[in-house]
PDB file of C-alpha atoms in Angstrom:
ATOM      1  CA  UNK A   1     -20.865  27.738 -10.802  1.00 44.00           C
ATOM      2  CA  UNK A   2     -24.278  27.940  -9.472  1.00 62.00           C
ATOM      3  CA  UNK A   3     -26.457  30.487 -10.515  1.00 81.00           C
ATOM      4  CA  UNK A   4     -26.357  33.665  -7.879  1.00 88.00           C
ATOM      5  CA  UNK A   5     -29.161  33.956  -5.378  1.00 94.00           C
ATOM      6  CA  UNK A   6     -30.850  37.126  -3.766  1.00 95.00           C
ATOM      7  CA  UNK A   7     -31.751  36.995  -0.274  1.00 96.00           C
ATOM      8  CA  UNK A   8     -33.810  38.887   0.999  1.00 96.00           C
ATOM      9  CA  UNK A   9     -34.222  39.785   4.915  1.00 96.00           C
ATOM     10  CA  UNK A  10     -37.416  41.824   5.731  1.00 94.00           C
ATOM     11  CA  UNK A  11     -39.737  41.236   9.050  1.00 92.00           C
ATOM     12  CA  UNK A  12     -42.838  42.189   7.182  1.00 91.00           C
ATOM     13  CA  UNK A  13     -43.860  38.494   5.840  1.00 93.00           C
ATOM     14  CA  UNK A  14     -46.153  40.682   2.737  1.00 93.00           C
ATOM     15  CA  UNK A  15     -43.039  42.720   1.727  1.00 92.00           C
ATOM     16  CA  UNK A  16     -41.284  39.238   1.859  1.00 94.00           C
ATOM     17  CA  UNK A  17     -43.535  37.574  -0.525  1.00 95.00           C
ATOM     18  CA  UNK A  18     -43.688  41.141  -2.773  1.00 95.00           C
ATOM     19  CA  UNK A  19     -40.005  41.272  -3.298  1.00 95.00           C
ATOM     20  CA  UNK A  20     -39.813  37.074  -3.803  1.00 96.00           C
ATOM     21  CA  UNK A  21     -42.457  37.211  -6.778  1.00 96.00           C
ATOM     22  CA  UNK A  22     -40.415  40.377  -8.429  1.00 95.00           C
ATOM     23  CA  UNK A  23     -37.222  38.550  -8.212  1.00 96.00           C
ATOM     24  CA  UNK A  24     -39.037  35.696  -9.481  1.00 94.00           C
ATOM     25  CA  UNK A  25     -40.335  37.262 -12.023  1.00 94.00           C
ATOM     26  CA  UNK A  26     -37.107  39.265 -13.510  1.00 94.00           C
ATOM     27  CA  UNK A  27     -35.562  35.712 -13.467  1.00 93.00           C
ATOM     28  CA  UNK A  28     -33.500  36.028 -10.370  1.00 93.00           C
ATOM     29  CA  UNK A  29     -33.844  32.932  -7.910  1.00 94.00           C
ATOM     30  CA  UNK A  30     -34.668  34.306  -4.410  1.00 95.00           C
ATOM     31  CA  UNK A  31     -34.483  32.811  -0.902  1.00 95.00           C
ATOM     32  CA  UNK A  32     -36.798  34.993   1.929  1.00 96.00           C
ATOM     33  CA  UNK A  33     -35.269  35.547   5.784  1.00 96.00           C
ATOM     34  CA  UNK A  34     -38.203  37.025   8.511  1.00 94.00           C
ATOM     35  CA  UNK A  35     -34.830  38.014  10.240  1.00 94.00           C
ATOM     36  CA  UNK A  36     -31.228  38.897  10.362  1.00 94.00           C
ATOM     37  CA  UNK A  37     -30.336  35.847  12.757  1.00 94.00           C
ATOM     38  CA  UNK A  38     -32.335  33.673  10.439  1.00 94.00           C
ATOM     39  CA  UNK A  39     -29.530  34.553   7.657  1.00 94.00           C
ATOM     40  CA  UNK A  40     -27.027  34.448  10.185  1.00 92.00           C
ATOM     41  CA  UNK A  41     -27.335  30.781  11.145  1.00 92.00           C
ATOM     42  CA  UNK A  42     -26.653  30.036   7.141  1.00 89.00           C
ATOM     43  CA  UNK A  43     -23.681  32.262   6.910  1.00 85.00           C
ATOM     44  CA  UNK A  44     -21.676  28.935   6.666  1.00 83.00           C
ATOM     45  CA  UNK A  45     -23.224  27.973   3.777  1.00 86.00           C
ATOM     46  CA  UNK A  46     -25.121  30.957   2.168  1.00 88.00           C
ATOM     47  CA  UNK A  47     -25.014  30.941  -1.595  1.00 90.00           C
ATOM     48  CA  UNK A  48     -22.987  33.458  -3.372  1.00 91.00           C
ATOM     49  CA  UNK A  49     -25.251  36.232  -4.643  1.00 92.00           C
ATOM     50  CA  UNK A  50     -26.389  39.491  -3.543  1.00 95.00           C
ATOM     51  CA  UNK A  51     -28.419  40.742  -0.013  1.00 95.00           C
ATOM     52  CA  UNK A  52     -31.094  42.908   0.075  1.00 96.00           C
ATOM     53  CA  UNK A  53     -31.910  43.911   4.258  1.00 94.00           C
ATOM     54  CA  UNK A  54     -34.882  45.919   5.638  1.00 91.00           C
ATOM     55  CA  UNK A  55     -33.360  48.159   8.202  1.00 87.00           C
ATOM     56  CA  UNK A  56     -35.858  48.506  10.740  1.00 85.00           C
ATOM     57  CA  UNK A  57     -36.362  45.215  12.357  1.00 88.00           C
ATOM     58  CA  UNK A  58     -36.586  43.308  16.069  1.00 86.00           C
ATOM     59  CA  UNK A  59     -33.818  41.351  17.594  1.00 87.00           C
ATOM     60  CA  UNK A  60     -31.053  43.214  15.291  1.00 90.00           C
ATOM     61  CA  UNK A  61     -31.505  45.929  12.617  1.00 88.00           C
ATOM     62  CA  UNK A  62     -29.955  45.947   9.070  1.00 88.00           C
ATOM     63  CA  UNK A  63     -27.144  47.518  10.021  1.00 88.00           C
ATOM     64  CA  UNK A  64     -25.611  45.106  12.590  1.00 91.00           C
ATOM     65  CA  UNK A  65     -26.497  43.058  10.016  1.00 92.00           C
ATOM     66  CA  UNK A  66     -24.199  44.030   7.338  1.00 92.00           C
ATOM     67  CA  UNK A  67     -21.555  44.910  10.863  1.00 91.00           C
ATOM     68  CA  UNK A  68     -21.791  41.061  11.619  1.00 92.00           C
ATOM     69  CA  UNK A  69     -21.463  39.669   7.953  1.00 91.00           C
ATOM     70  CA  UNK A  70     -18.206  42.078   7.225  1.00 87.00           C
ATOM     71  CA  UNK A  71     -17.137  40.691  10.222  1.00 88.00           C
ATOM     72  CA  UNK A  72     -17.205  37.308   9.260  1.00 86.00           C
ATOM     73  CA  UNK A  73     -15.754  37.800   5.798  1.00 85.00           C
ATOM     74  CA  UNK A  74     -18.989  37.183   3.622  1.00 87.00           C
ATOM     75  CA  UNK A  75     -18.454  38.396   0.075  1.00 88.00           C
ATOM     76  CA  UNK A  76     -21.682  39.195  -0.476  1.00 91.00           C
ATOM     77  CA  UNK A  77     -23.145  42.878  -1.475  1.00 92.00           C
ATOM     78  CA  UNK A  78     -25.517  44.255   0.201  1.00 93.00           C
ATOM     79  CA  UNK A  79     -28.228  46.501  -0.504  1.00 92.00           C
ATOM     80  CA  UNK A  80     -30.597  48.088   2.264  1.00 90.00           C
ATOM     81  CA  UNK A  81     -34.145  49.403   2.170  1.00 89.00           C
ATOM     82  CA  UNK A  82     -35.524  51.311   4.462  1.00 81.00           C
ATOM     83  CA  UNK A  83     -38.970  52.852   5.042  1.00 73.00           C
ATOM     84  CA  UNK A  84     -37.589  55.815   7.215  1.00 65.00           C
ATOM     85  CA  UNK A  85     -35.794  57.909   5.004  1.00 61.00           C
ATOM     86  CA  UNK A  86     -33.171  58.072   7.787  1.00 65.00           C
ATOM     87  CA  UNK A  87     -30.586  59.578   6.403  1.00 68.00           C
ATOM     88  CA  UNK A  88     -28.241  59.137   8.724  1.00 72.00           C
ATOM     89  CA  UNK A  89     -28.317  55.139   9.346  1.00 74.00           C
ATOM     90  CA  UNK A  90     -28.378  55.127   5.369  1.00 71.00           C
ATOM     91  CA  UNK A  91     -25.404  56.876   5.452  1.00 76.00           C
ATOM     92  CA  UNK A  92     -23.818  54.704   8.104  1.00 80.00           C
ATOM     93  CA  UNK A  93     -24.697  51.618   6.480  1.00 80.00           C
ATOM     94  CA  UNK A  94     -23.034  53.103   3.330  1.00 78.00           C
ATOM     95  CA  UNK A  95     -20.040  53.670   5.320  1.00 78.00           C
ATOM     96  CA  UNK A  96     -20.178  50.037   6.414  1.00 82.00           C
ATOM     97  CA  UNK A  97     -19.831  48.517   2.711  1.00 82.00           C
ATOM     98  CA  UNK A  98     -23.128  48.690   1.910  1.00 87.00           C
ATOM     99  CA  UNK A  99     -23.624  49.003  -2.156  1.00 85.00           C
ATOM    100  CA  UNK A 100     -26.825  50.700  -2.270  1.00 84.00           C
ATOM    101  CA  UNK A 101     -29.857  51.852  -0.463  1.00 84.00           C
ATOM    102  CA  UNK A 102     -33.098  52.456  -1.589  1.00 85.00           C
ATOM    103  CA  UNK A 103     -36.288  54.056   0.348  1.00 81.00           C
ATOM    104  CA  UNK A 104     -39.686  52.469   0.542  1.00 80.00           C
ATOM    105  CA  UNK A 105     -42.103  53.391  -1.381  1.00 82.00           C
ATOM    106  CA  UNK A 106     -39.623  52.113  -4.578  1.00 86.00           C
ATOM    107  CA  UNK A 107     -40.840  51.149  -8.156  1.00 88.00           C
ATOM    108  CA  UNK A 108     -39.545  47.481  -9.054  1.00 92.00           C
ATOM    109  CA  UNK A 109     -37.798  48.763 -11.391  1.00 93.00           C
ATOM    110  CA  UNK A 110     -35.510  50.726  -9.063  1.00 89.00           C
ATOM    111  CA  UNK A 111     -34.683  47.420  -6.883  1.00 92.00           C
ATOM    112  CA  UNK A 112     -34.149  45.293  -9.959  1.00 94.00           C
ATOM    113  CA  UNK A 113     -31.354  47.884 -11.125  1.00 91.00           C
ATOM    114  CA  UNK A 114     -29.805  47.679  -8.007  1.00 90.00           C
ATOM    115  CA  UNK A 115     -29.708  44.050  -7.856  1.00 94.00           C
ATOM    116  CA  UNK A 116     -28.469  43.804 -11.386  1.00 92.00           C
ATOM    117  CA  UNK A 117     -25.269  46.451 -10.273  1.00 88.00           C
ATOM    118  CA  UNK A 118     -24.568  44.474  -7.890  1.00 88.00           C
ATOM    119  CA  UNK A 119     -24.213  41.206  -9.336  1.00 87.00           C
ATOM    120  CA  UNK A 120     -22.546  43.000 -12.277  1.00 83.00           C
ATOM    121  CA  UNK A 121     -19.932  45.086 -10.478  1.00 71.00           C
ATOM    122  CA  UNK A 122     -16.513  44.553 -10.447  1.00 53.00           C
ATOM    123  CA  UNK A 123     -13.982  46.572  -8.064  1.00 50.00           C
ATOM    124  CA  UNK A 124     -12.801  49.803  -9.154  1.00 47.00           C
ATOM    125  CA  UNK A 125      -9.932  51.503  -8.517  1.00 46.00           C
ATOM    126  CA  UNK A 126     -10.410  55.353  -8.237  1.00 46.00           C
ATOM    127  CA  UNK A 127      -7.706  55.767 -11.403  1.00 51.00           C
ATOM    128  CA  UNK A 128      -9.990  53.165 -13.810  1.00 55.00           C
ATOM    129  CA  UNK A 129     -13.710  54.575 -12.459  1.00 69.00           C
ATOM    130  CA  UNK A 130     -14.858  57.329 -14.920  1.00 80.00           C
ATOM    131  CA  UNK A 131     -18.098  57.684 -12.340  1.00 79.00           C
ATOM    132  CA  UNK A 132     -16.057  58.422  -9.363  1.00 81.00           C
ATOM    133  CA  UNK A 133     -13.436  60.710 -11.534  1.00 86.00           C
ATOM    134  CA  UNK A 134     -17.172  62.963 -12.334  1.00 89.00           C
ATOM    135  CA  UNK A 135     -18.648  63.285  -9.092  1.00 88.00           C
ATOM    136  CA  UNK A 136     -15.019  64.315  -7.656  1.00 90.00           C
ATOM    137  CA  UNK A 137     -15.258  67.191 -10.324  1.00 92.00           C
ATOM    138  CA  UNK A 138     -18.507  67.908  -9.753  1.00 92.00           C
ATOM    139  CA  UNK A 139     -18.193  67.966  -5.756  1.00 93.00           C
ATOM    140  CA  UNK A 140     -15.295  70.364  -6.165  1.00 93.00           C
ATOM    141  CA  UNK A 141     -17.213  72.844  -8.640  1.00 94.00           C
ATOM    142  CA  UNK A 142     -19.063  73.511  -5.845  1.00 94.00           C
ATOM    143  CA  UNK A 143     -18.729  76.859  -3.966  1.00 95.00           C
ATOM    144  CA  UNK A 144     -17.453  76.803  -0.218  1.00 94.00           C
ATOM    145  CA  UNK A 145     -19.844  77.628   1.537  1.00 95.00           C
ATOM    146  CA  UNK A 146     -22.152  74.853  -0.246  1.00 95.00           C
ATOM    147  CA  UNK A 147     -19.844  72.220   0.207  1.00 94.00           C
ATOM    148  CA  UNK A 148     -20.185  73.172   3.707  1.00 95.00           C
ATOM    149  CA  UNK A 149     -24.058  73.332   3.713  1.00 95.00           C
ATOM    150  CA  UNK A 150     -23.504  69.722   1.739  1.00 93.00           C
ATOM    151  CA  UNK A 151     -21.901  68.216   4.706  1.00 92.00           C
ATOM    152  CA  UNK A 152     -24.351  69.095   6.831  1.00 92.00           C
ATOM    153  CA  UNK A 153     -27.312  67.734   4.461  1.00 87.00           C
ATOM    154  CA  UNK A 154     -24.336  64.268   4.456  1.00 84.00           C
ATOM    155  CA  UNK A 155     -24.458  64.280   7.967  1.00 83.00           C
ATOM    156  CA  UNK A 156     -27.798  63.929   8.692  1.00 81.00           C
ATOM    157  CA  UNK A 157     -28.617  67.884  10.221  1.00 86.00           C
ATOM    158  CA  UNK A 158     -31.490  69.739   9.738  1.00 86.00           C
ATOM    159  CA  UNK A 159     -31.598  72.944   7.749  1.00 90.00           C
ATOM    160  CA  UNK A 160     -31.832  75.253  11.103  1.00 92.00           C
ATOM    161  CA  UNK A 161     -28.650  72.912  12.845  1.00 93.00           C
ATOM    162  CA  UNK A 162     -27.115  73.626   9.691  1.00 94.00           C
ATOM    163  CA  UNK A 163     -27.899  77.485   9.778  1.00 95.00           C
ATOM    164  CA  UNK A 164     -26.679  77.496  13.316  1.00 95.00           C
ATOM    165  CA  UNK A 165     -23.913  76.527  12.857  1.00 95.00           C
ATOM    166  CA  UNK A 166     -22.447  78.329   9.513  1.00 95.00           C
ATOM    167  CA  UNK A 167     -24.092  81.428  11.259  1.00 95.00           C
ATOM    168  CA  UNK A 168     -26.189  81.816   8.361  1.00 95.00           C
ATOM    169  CA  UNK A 169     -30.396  81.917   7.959  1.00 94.00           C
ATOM    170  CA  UNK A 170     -32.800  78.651   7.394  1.00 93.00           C
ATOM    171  CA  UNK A 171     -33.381  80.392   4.180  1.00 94.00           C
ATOM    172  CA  UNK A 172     -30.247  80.925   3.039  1.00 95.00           C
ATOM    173  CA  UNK A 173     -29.143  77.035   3.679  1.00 94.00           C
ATOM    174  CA  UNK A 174     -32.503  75.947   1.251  1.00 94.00           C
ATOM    175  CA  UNK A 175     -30.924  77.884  -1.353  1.00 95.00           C
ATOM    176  CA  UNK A 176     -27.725  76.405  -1.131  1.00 95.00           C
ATOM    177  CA  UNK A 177     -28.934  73.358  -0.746  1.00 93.00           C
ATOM    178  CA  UNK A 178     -31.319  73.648  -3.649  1.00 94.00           C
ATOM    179  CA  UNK A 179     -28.104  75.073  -5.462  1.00 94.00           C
ATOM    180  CA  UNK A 180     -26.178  71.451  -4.610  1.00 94.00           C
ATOM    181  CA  UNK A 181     -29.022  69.820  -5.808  1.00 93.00           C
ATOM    182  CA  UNK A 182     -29.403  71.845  -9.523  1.00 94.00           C
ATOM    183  CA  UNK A 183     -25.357  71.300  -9.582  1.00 93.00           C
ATOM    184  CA  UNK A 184     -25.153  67.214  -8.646  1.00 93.00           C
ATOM    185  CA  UNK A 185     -28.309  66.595 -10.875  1.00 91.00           C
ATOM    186  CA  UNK A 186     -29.423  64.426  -7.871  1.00 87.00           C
ATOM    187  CA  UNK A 187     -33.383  63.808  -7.843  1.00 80.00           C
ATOM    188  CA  UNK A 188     -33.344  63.361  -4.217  1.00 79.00           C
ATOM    189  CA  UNK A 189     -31.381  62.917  -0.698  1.00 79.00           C
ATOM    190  CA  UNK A 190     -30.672  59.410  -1.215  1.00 74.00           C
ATOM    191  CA  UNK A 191     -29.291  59.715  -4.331  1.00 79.00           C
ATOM    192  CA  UNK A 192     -27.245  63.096  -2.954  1.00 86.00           C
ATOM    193  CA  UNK A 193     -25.930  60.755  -0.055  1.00 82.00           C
ATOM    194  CA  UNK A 194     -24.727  57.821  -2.796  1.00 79.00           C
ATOM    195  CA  UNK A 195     -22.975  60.342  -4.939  1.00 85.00           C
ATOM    196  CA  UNK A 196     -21.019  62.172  -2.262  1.00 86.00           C
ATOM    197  CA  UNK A 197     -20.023  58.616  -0.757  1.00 78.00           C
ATOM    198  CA  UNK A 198     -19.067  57.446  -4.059  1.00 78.00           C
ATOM    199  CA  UNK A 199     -16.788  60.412  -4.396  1.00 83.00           C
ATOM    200  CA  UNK A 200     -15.341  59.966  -1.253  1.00 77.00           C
ATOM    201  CA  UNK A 201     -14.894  55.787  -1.530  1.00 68.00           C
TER     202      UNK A 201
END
């Protein structure tokens, strides 16, 4: 069995180089793509492993990336980085059977754990995941009216969309909000957006 490989698909050639000499360096063999039709044209014969795919970038974006490679079968997790914090293609790309995402500026630290995870993990089943069996209890501890503020935050909105439509102050959605966040222990959006999807998967 060959050892696994992490590619990595980013535009920007210095990020490219940055996130071959981590790899490199935590002992994981890398192979470097300046674009999502690059990897494409090795589907055939890509090595199993793990992908790691910028978002943003020309001729097609991370996410018809991972569209095209669940298309075509490839076993492969994915993880996807993004330098946007946009929520809302993060959460699509989640939806699409991505593992992870992370958003730029990350430590090294926080990619390598991700690239470990996925390598490591094995499917769950919702009965035999103690993670997913949590966050379900957590997510329903959670008063109505901020599970319906958490939707909102899920779905992308801003805090006045949000207001506007619960019929409820800007103000009064922070605190809720600020309430999900205290409750979920999550240390920001991203990780708010992984939890909830986790839940749900």
């Amino acid at each position: 069995m060959s050892e696994p490989v992490v590619h990595v698909i980013d535009d920007d050639e210095a990020m490219r180089q940055s996130l071959d000499f981590l790899l490199d360096s935590a002992g994981f063999s890398a192979r470097t793509y300046e674009s999502a039709l690059q990897l494409l044209a090795r589907t055939e014969d890509l090595e199993p492993g793990v992908i790691v795919t910028d978002v943003r970038m020309p001729e097609m974006n991370g996410l018809e990336l991972v569209r095209r490679l669940k298309s075509v079968g490839a076993p492969h997790p994915i993880i996807v980085i993004t330098g946007h914090g946009d929520v809302p293609l993060a959460v699509e790309a989640m939806k699409a059977g991505v593992v992870d995402f992370l958003e730029k500026p990350f430590d090294d630290e926080a990619l390598l754990r991700a690239v470990r995870a996925a390598l490591d993990a094995a499917p769950h089943t919702a009965e035999n995941d103690p993670e997913k069996q949590r966050l379900k209890a957590i997510f329903d501890s959670l008063s109505p009216r901020e599970q319906e503020v958490l939707q909102g935050v899920v779905d992308g909105k801003l805090n006045k969309v949000i207001a506007h439509e619960l019929g409820i102050s800007p103000r009064t959605v922070e605190v809720y909000r600020a309430n999900v966040m205290s409750k979920t222990g999550a240390k920001g959006l991203s990780e708010l957006v992984r939890m909830v999807l986790h839940a749900r998967a």
